[in-house]
GROMACS .gro file of C-alpha atoms in nm:
model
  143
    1UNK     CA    1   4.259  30.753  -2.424
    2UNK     CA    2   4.559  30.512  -2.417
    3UNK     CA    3   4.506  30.527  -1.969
    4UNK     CA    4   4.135  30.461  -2.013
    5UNK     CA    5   4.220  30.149  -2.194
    6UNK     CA    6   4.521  30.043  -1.998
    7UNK     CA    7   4.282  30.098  -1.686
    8UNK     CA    8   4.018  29.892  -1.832
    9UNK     CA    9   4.256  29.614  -1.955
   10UNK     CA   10   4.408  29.586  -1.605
   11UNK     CA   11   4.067  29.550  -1.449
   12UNK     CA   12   3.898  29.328  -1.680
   13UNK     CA   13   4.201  29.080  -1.617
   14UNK     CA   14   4.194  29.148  -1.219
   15UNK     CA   15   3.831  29.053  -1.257
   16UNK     CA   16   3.914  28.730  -1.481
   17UNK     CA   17   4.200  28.652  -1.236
   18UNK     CA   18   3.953  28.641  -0.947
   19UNK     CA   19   3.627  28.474  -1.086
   20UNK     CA   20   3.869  28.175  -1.200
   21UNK     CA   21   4.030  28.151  -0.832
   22UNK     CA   22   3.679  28.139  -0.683
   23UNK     CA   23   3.578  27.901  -0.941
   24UNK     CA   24   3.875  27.682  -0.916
   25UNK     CA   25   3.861  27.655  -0.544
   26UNK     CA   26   3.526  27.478  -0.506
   27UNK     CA   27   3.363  27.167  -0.612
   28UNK     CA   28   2.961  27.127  -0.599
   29UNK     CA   29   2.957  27.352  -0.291
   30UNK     CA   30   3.289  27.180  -0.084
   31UNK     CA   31   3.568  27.395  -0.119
   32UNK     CA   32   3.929  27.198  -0.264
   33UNK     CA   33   4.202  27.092   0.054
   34UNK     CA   34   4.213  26.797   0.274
   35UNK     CA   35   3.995  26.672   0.546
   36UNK     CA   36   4.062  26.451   0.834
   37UNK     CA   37   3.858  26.250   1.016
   38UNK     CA   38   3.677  26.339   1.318
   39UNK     CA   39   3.670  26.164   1.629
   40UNK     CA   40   3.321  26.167   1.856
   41UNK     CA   41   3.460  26.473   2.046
   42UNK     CA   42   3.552  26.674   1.754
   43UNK     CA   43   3.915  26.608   1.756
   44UNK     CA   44   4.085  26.555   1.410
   45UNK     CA   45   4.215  26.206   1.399
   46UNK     CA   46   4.593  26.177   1.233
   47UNK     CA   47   4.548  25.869   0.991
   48UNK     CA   48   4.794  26.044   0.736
   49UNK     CA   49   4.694  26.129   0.363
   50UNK     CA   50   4.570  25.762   0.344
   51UNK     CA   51   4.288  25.854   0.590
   52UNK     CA   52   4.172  26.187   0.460
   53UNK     CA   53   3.948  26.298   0.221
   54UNK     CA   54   4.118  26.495   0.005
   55UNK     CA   55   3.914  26.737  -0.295
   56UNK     CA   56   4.033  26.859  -0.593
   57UNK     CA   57   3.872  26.970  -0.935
   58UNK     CA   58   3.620  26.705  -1.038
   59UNK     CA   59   3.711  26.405  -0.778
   60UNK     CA   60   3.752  26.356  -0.406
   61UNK     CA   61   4.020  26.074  -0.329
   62UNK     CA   62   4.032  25.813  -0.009
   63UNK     CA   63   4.260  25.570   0.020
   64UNK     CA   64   4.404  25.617  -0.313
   65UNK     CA   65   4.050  25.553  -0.489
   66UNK     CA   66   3.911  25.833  -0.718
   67UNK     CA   67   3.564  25.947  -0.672
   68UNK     CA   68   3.382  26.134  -0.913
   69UNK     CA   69   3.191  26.439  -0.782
   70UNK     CA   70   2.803  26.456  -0.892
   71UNK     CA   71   2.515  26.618  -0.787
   72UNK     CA   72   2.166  26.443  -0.785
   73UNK     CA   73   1.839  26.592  -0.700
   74UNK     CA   74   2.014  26.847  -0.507
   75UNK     CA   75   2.240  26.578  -0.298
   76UNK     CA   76   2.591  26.541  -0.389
   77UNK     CA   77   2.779  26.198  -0.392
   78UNK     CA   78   3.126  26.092  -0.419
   79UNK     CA   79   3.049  25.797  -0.708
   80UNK     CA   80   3.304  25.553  -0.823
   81UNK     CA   81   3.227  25.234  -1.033
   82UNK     CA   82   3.461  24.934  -0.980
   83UNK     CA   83   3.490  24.668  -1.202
   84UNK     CA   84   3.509  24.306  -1.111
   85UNK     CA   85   3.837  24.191  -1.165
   86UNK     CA   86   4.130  23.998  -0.992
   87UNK     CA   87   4.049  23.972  -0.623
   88UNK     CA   88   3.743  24.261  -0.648
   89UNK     CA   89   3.462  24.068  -0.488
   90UNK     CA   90   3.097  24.100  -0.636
   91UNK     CA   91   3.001  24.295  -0.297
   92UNK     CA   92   3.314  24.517  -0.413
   93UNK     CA   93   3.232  24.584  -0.760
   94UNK     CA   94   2.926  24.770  -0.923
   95UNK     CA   95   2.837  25.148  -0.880
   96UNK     CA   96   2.876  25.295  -0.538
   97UNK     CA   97   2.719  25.655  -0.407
   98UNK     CA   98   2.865  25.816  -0.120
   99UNK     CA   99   2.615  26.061   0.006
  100UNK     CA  100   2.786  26.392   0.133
  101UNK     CA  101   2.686  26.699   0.332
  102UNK     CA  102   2.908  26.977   0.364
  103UNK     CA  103   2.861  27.250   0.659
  104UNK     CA  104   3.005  27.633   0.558
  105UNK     CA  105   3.001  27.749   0.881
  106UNK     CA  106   3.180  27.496   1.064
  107UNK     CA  107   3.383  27.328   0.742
  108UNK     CA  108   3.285  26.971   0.791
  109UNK     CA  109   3.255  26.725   0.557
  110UNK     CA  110   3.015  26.417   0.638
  111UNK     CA  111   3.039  26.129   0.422
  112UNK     CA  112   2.821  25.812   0.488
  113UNK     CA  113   3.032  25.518   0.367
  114UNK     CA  114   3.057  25.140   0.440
  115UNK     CA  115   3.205  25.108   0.826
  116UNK     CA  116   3.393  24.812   0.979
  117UNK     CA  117   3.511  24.846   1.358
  118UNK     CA  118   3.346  25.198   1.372
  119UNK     CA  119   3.582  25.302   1.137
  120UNK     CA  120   3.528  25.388   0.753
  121UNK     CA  121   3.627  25.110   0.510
  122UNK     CA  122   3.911  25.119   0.261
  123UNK     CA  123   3.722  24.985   0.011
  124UNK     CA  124   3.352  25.061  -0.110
  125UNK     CA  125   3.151  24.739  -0.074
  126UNK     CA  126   2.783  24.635  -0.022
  127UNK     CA  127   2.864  24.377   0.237
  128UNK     CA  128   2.902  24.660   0.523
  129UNK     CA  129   2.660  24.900   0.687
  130UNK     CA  130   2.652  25.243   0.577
  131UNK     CA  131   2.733  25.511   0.921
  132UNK     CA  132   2.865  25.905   0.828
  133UNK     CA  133   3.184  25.988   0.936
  134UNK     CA  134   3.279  26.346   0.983
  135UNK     CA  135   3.594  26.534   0.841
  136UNK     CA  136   3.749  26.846   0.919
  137UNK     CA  137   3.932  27.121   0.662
  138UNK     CA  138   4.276  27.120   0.747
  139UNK     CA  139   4.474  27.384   0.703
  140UNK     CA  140   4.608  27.299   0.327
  141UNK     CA  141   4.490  27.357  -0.010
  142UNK     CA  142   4.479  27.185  -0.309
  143UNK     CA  143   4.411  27.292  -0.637
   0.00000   0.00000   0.00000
């Protein structure tokens, strides 16, 4: 009797152990680690932490801004509200939406967000046009 109970003890918490690393490693869908950038051949672009997308529990962070993670009529957006204040233009301030598509099979992460130069912009504003940029998984995780 004593076995029967240690057995199921030791696989109830197995089971616990697992379901909270599977829940704990994903966030609407996109699964927690860094992504870099992609270039128009596929090739990861190096633009350090600053230039990566980087997931973790509830947020997704670029250029040291915190995004919130939601899900809206089946679309998910990175969302961040700024707040006008010292030199935070109108353009820059308000409620912005990334829209966001993530791809299981292939691990990228495309995020249309305000461009400048054909690069994405540091700093969510209205005053720039929208173009997705693609980002790759790299090989760390984050939880």
């Amino acid at each position: 009797m004593k076995k029967r109970i240690l057995g199921f003890t030791i696989a109830a918490m197995m089971l616990l152990v697992v379901f909270g690393l599977v829940g704990c490693n994903s966030t609407q869908g996109i699964p927690h680690g860094a992504y870099r950038r992609l270039d128009i051949h596929g090739n990861t672009i190096n633009e350090g932490a600053e230039g990566a997308w980087i997931i973790r529990k509830d947020e997704a962070e670029h250029r040291y801004l915190k995004f919130g993670i939601v899900e809206i009529a089946e679309n998910i957006y990175f969302e961040i509200e700024r707040v006008k204040e010292g030199s935070c233009t109108g353009a820059e301030s308000g409620l912005f939406r990334y829209e966001v598509k993530y791809d299981k099979k292939t691990e990228i992460l495309t995020v249309a967000m305000p461009s400048t130069d054909g690069k994405p912009f540091h700093i969510p504003t209205n005053d720039l046009d929208i173009k997705e940029f693609q980002f790759k998984k790299i090989g760390i995780n984050i939880g």
